[in-house]
């Protein structure tokens, strides 16, 4: 599988907007010195630190998000984030379009979205009706900045393995790019596709295939150690 990181030109464009958010969702202007430091980090150590998503909470990324989480504060922080996501996404959850799950084992938050609501068949272009849901998620992600976000695309089994792999990657990248456009720090983001390799329902039925055509967000805490 091929992982995708947001391209540096888009990162630079985001950073040069001179605007950032803190863990309360407040926007603040960045000085020229701060902008220069962040851009340098984006093109150097921090970008390298997030290539391996298992280690994205280490090294330069900790500095990029203003320090990592520790102790009992990790679980509380992620519980609050999951609660806020569920509150904001309640209409979508009730319609069966989105699910939110908080795992106790690693404090990960999984947001799963059926891609049938977000993409036309064989397309990686986001539907306009999908963007309000992504806007809600982006607002919560900006409020809880001490996390990384991995966007994973999945498909059903219709079509060749190679085609489905590419389509899943493009759909995940579309969601990542949208979040970056909503001021989610690109240093926190990565995406990749899993094609048809991880179905969660029976591909022999249309209902099952609809569930399998999905985009997942794995939200993980940035740990201080």
Short mmCIF file of C-alpha atoms in Angstrom, two decimals:
data_model
loop_
_atom_site.label_atom_id
_atom_site.label_comp_id
_atom_site.label_asym_id
_atom_site.label_seq_id
_atom_site.Cartn_x
_atom_site.Cartn_y
_atom_site.Cartn_z
CA UNK A 1 0.00 0.00 0.00
CA UNK A 2 1.21 3.50 -0.72
CA UNK A 3 0.93 6.14 1.95
CA UNK A 4 0.30 9.74 1.00
CA UNK A 5 1.48 12.81 2.82
CA UNK A 6 0.16 16.19 1.90
CA UNK A 7 2.37 17.81 -0.71
CA UNK A 8 4.76 20.46 0.54
CA UNK A 9 3.30 23.27 -1.63
CA UNK A 10 -0.09 22.77 0.02
CA UNK A 11 1.59 22.65 3.42
CA UNK A 12 3.36 25.89 2.70
CA UNK A 13 0.18 27.53 1.50
CA UNK A 14 -1.56 26.49 4.70
CA UNK A 15 1.27 27.68 6.90
CA UNK A 16 1.64 30.97 5.07
CA UNK A 17 -1.99 31.76 5.78
CA UNK A 18 -0.52 32.99 9.10
CA UNK A 19 -3.37 31.54 11.09
CA UNK A 20 -3.43 28.75 13.63
CA UNK A 21 -5.80 27.26 16.16
CA UNK A 22 -5.26 26.12 19.72
CA UNK A 23 -6.93 23.35 21.70
CA UNK A 24 -9.89 25.63 22.36
CA UNK A 25 -10.37 26.28 18.66
CA UNK A 26 -9.25 29.92 18.95
CA UNK A 27 -7.50 31.43 15.96
CA UNK A 28 -4.31 33.38 16.44
CA UNK A 29 -1.98 35.27 14.13
CA UNK A 30 1.54 34.02 13.71
CA UNK A 31 4.54 36.31 13.68
CA UNK A 32 7.05 36.16 10.83
CA UNK A 33 9.47 34.37 13.14
CA UNK A 34 6.86 31.76 14.05
CA UNK A 35 5.90 31.25 10.42
CA UNK A 36 9.51 30.75 9.46
CA UNK A 37 10.07 28.24 12.22
CA UNK A 38 6.99 26.23 11.31
CA UNK A 39 7.81 26.18 7.60
CA UNK A 40 11.31 25.02 8.40
CA UNK A 41 9.92 22.25 10.56
CA UNK A 42 7.43 21.21 7.89
CA UNK A 43 10.15 20.79 5.30
CA UNK A 44 12.55 19.03 7.65
CA UNK A 45 12.41 16.92 10.77
CA UNK A 46 8.69 16.97 11.49
CA UNK A 47 7.77 15.90 7.99
CA UNK A 48 10.15 12.98 8.35
CA UNK A 49 8.72 12.14 11.76
CA UNK A 50 5.22 11.55 10.41
CA UNK A 51 6.18 9.36 7.47
CA UNK A 52 5.92 6.36 9.79
CA UNK A 53 2.47 6.83 11.35
CA UNK A 54 3.35 4.52 14.24
CA UNK A 55 5.91 7.06 15.41
CA UNK A 56 4.16 10.29 14.56
CA UNK A 57 3.81 11.18 18.24
CA UNK A 58 7.58 11.31 18.61
CA UNK A 59 10.32 13.81 17.96
CA UNK A 60 9.61 16.97 16.07
CA UNK A 61 5.85 16.37 15.87
CA UNK A 62 5.57 16.96 19.61
CA UNK A 63 6.94 20.45 19.11
CA UNK A 64 4.71 21.05 16.11
CA UNK A 65 1.56 20.47 18.21
CA UNK A 66 2.81 22.39 21.25
CA UNK A 67 3.74 19.42 23.41
CA UNK A 68 2.42 15.90 23.83
CA UNK A 69 -0.10 14.40 26.23
CA UNK A 70 0.83 12.47 29.36
CA UNK A 71 -0.67 10.19 32.00
CA UNK A 72 -4.35 10.22 32.80
CA UNK A 73 -4.73 13.33 30.68
CA UNK A 74 -4.46 11.23 27.52
CA UNK A 75 -7.64 9.26 28.13
CA UNK A 76 -9.58 12.31 29.28
CA UNK A 77 -8.47 14.34 26.24
CA UNK A 78 -9.48 11.61 23.79
CA UNK A 79 -12.75 10.88 25.61
CA UNK A 80 -13.70 14.55 25.33
CA UNK A 81 -12.81 14.60 21.65
CA UNK A 82 -14.92 11.51 20.97
CA UNK A 83 -17.85 13.04 22.87
CA UNK A 84 -17.60 16.27 20.89
CA UNK A 85 -17.45 14.37 17.61
CA UNK A 86 -20.54 12.37 18.54
CA UNK A 87 -22.37 15.53 19.55
CA UNK A 88 -21.52 17.37 16.34
CA UNK A 89 -22.22 14.36 14.12
CA UNK A 90 -25.44 13.20 15.82
CA UNK A 91 -27.64 13.72 12.71
CA UNK A 92 -25.22 11.74 10.52
CA UNK A 93 -24.91 9.02 13.17
CA UNK A 94 -28.70 8.69 13.39
CA UNK A 95 -28.90 8.37 9.59
CA UNK A 96 -26.27 5.63 9.62
CA UNK A 97 -23.79 7.68 7.58
CA UNK A 98 -21.13 8.01 10.29
CA UNK A 99 -19.99 6.03 13.31
CA UNK A 100 -17.67 7.18 16.12
CA UNK A 101 -15.85 4.71 18.36
CA UNK A 102 -13.37 5.34 21.20
CA UNK A 103 -11.01 2.44 21.93
CA UNK A 104 -9.84 2.04 25.50
CA UNK A 105 -6.79 -0.03 24.55
CA UNK A 106 -4.86 2.75 22.82
CA UNK A 107 -7.15 5.79 23.23
CA UNK A 108 -7.71 5.89 19.48
CA UNK A 109 -10.90 7.44 18.10
CA UNK A 110 -12.25 5.85 14.91
CA UNK A 111 -14.62 7.83 12.72
CA UNK A 112 -16.03 5.77 9.85
CA UNK A 113 -17.92 7.42 6.99
CA UNK A 114 -19.67 5.57 4.16
CA UNK A 115 -18.07 6.82 0.98
CA UNK A 116 -21.33 6.27 -0.91
CA UNK A 117 -22.54 9.48 0.74
CA UNK A 118 -19.32 11.28 -0.16
CA UNK A 119 -18.38 10.10 -3.65
CA UNK A 120 -20.07 9.12 -6.86
CA UNK A 121 -19.31 5.63 -8.16
CA UNK A 122 -15.75 5.39 -9.49
CA UNK A 123 -15.04 8.98 -8.44
CA UNK A 124 -12.69 10.50 -5.87
CA UNK A 125 -14.29 13.97 -6.09
CA UNK A 126 -16.10 14.94 -2.89
CA UNK A 127 -19.82 15.54 -3.28
CA UNK A 128 -20.92 19.03 -2.15
CA UNK A 129 -23.40 17.41 0.25
CA UNK A 130 -20.52 15.67 2.03
CA UNK A 131 -18.63 18.82 2.95
CA UNK A 132 -20.88 19.95 5.85
CA UNK A 133 -20.03 16.69 7.63
CA UNK A 134 -16.32 17.17 6.97
CA UNK A 135 -16.59 20.76 8.21
CA UNK A 136 -17.98 19.53 11.53
CA UNK A 137 -15.16 17.03 11.89
CA UNK A 138 -12.53 19.62 10.95
CA UNK A 139 -13.77 22.01 13.63
CA UNK A 140 -13.36 19.32 16.29
CA UNK A 141 -9.93 18.34 14.94
CA UNK A 142 -8.83 21.96 15.20
CA UNK A 143 -10.11 22.16 18.75
CA UNK A 144 -8.10 19.09 19.77
CA UNK A 145 -4.77 19.83 18.17
CA UNK A 146 -2.69 17.27 20.09
CA UNK A 147 -3.68 14.41 17.83
CA UNK A 148 -2.68 12.91 14.51
CA UNK A 149 -5.24 11.97 11.88
CA UNK A 150 -4.78 9.07 9.47
CA UNK A 151 -7.34 8.97 6.64
CA UNK A 152 -7.84 5.47 5.21
CA UNK A 153 -9.86 4.68 2.10
CA UNK A 154 -11.65 1.35 1.54
CA UNK A 155 -13.64 -0.06 -1.38
CA UNK A 156 -15.93 -2.99 -2.11
CA UNK A 157 -14.74 -5.94 -4.20
CA UNK A 158 -16.22 -4.83 -7.52
CA UNK A 159 -13.42 -4.21 -10.01
CA UNK A 160 -9.77 -5.23 -10.06
CA UNK A 161 -7.55 -5.18 -7.01
CA UNK A 162 -5.28 -2.57 -8.59
CA UNK A 163 -8.17 -0.27 -9.55
CA UNK A 164 -9.73 -0.46 -6.09
CA UNK A 165 -6.39 0.22 -4.41
CA UNK A 166 -5.85 3.36 -6.47
CA UNK A 167 -9.43 4.54 -5.95
CA UNK A 168 -9.17 4.07 -2.18
CA UNK A 169 -5.96 6.09 -2.10
CA UNK A 170 -7.46 8.93 -4.14
CA UNK A 171 -10.56 9.12 -1.95
CA UNK A 172 -8.49 9.21 1.23
CA UNK A 173 -6.29 11.92 -0.27
CA UNK A 174 -9.37 13.98 -1.19
CA UNK A 175 -10.52 13.94 2.42
CA UNK A 176 -7.03 14.80 3.68
CA UNK A 177 -6.77 17.73 1.27
CA UNK A 178 -10.16 19.01 2.38
CA UNK A 179 -9.15 18.95 6.04
CA UNK A 180 -5.96 20.84 5.22
CA UNK A 181 -8.10 23.42 3.45
CA UNK A 182 -10.09 23.77 6.68
CA UNK A 183 -6.93 24.73 8.61
CA UNK A 184 -6.18 21.32 10.10
CA UNK A 185 -2.40 21.38 10.50
CA UNK A 186 -0.95 19.34 7.59
CA UNK A 187 1.77 18.02 9.89
CA UNK A 188 -0.93 16.06 11.70
CA UNK A 189 -2.30 14.43 8.56
CA UNK A 190 -1.54 11.41 6.41
CA UNK A 191 -3.59 9.18 4.16
CA UNK A 192 -3.44 5.84 2.45
CA UNK A 193 -5.73 3.31 0.86
CA UNK A 194 -6.46 -0.33 1.61
CA UNK A 195 -8.55 -1.07 -1.45
CA UNK A 196 -10.82 -4.06 -0.94
CA UNK A 197 -8.57 -5.84 1.57
CA UNK A 198 -10.47 -5.02 4.77
CA UNK A 199 -14.23 -5.45 4.22
CA UNK A 200 -16.44 -5.02 7.25
CA UNK A 201 -19.50 -6.62 5.62
CA UNK A 202 -20.40 -9.21 2.98
CA UNK A 203 -19.44 -8.06 -0.51
CA UNK A 204 -22.05 -10.47 -1.87
CA UNK A 205 -24.87 -8.00 -1.13
CA UNK A 206 -25.37 -4.37 -2.11
CA UNK A 207 -25.94 -3.44 1.53
CA UNK A 208 -22.61 -5.02 2.42
CA UNK A 209 -20.79 -3.34 -0.45
CA UNK A 210 -22.19 0.03 0.64
CA UNK A 211 -20.71 -0.47 4.11
CA UNK A 212 -17.38 -1.52 2.63
CA UNK A 213 -17.13 1.63 0.49
CA UNK A 214 -15.97 3.87 3.30
CA UNK A 215 -13.40 6.34 4.54
CA UNK A 216 -12.05 5.95 8.08
CA UNK A 217 -10.33 8.49 10.29
CA UNK A 218 -7.98 7.10 12.92
CA UNK A 219 -7.36 9.87 15.45
CA UNK A 220 -4.49 9.18 17.82
CA UNK A 221 -3.03 11.19 20.69
CA UNK A 222 0.42 12.74 20.37
CA UNK A 223 2.24 11.36 23.42
CA UNK A 224 4.98 13.19 25.24
CA UNK A 225 6.98 10.02 25.76
#
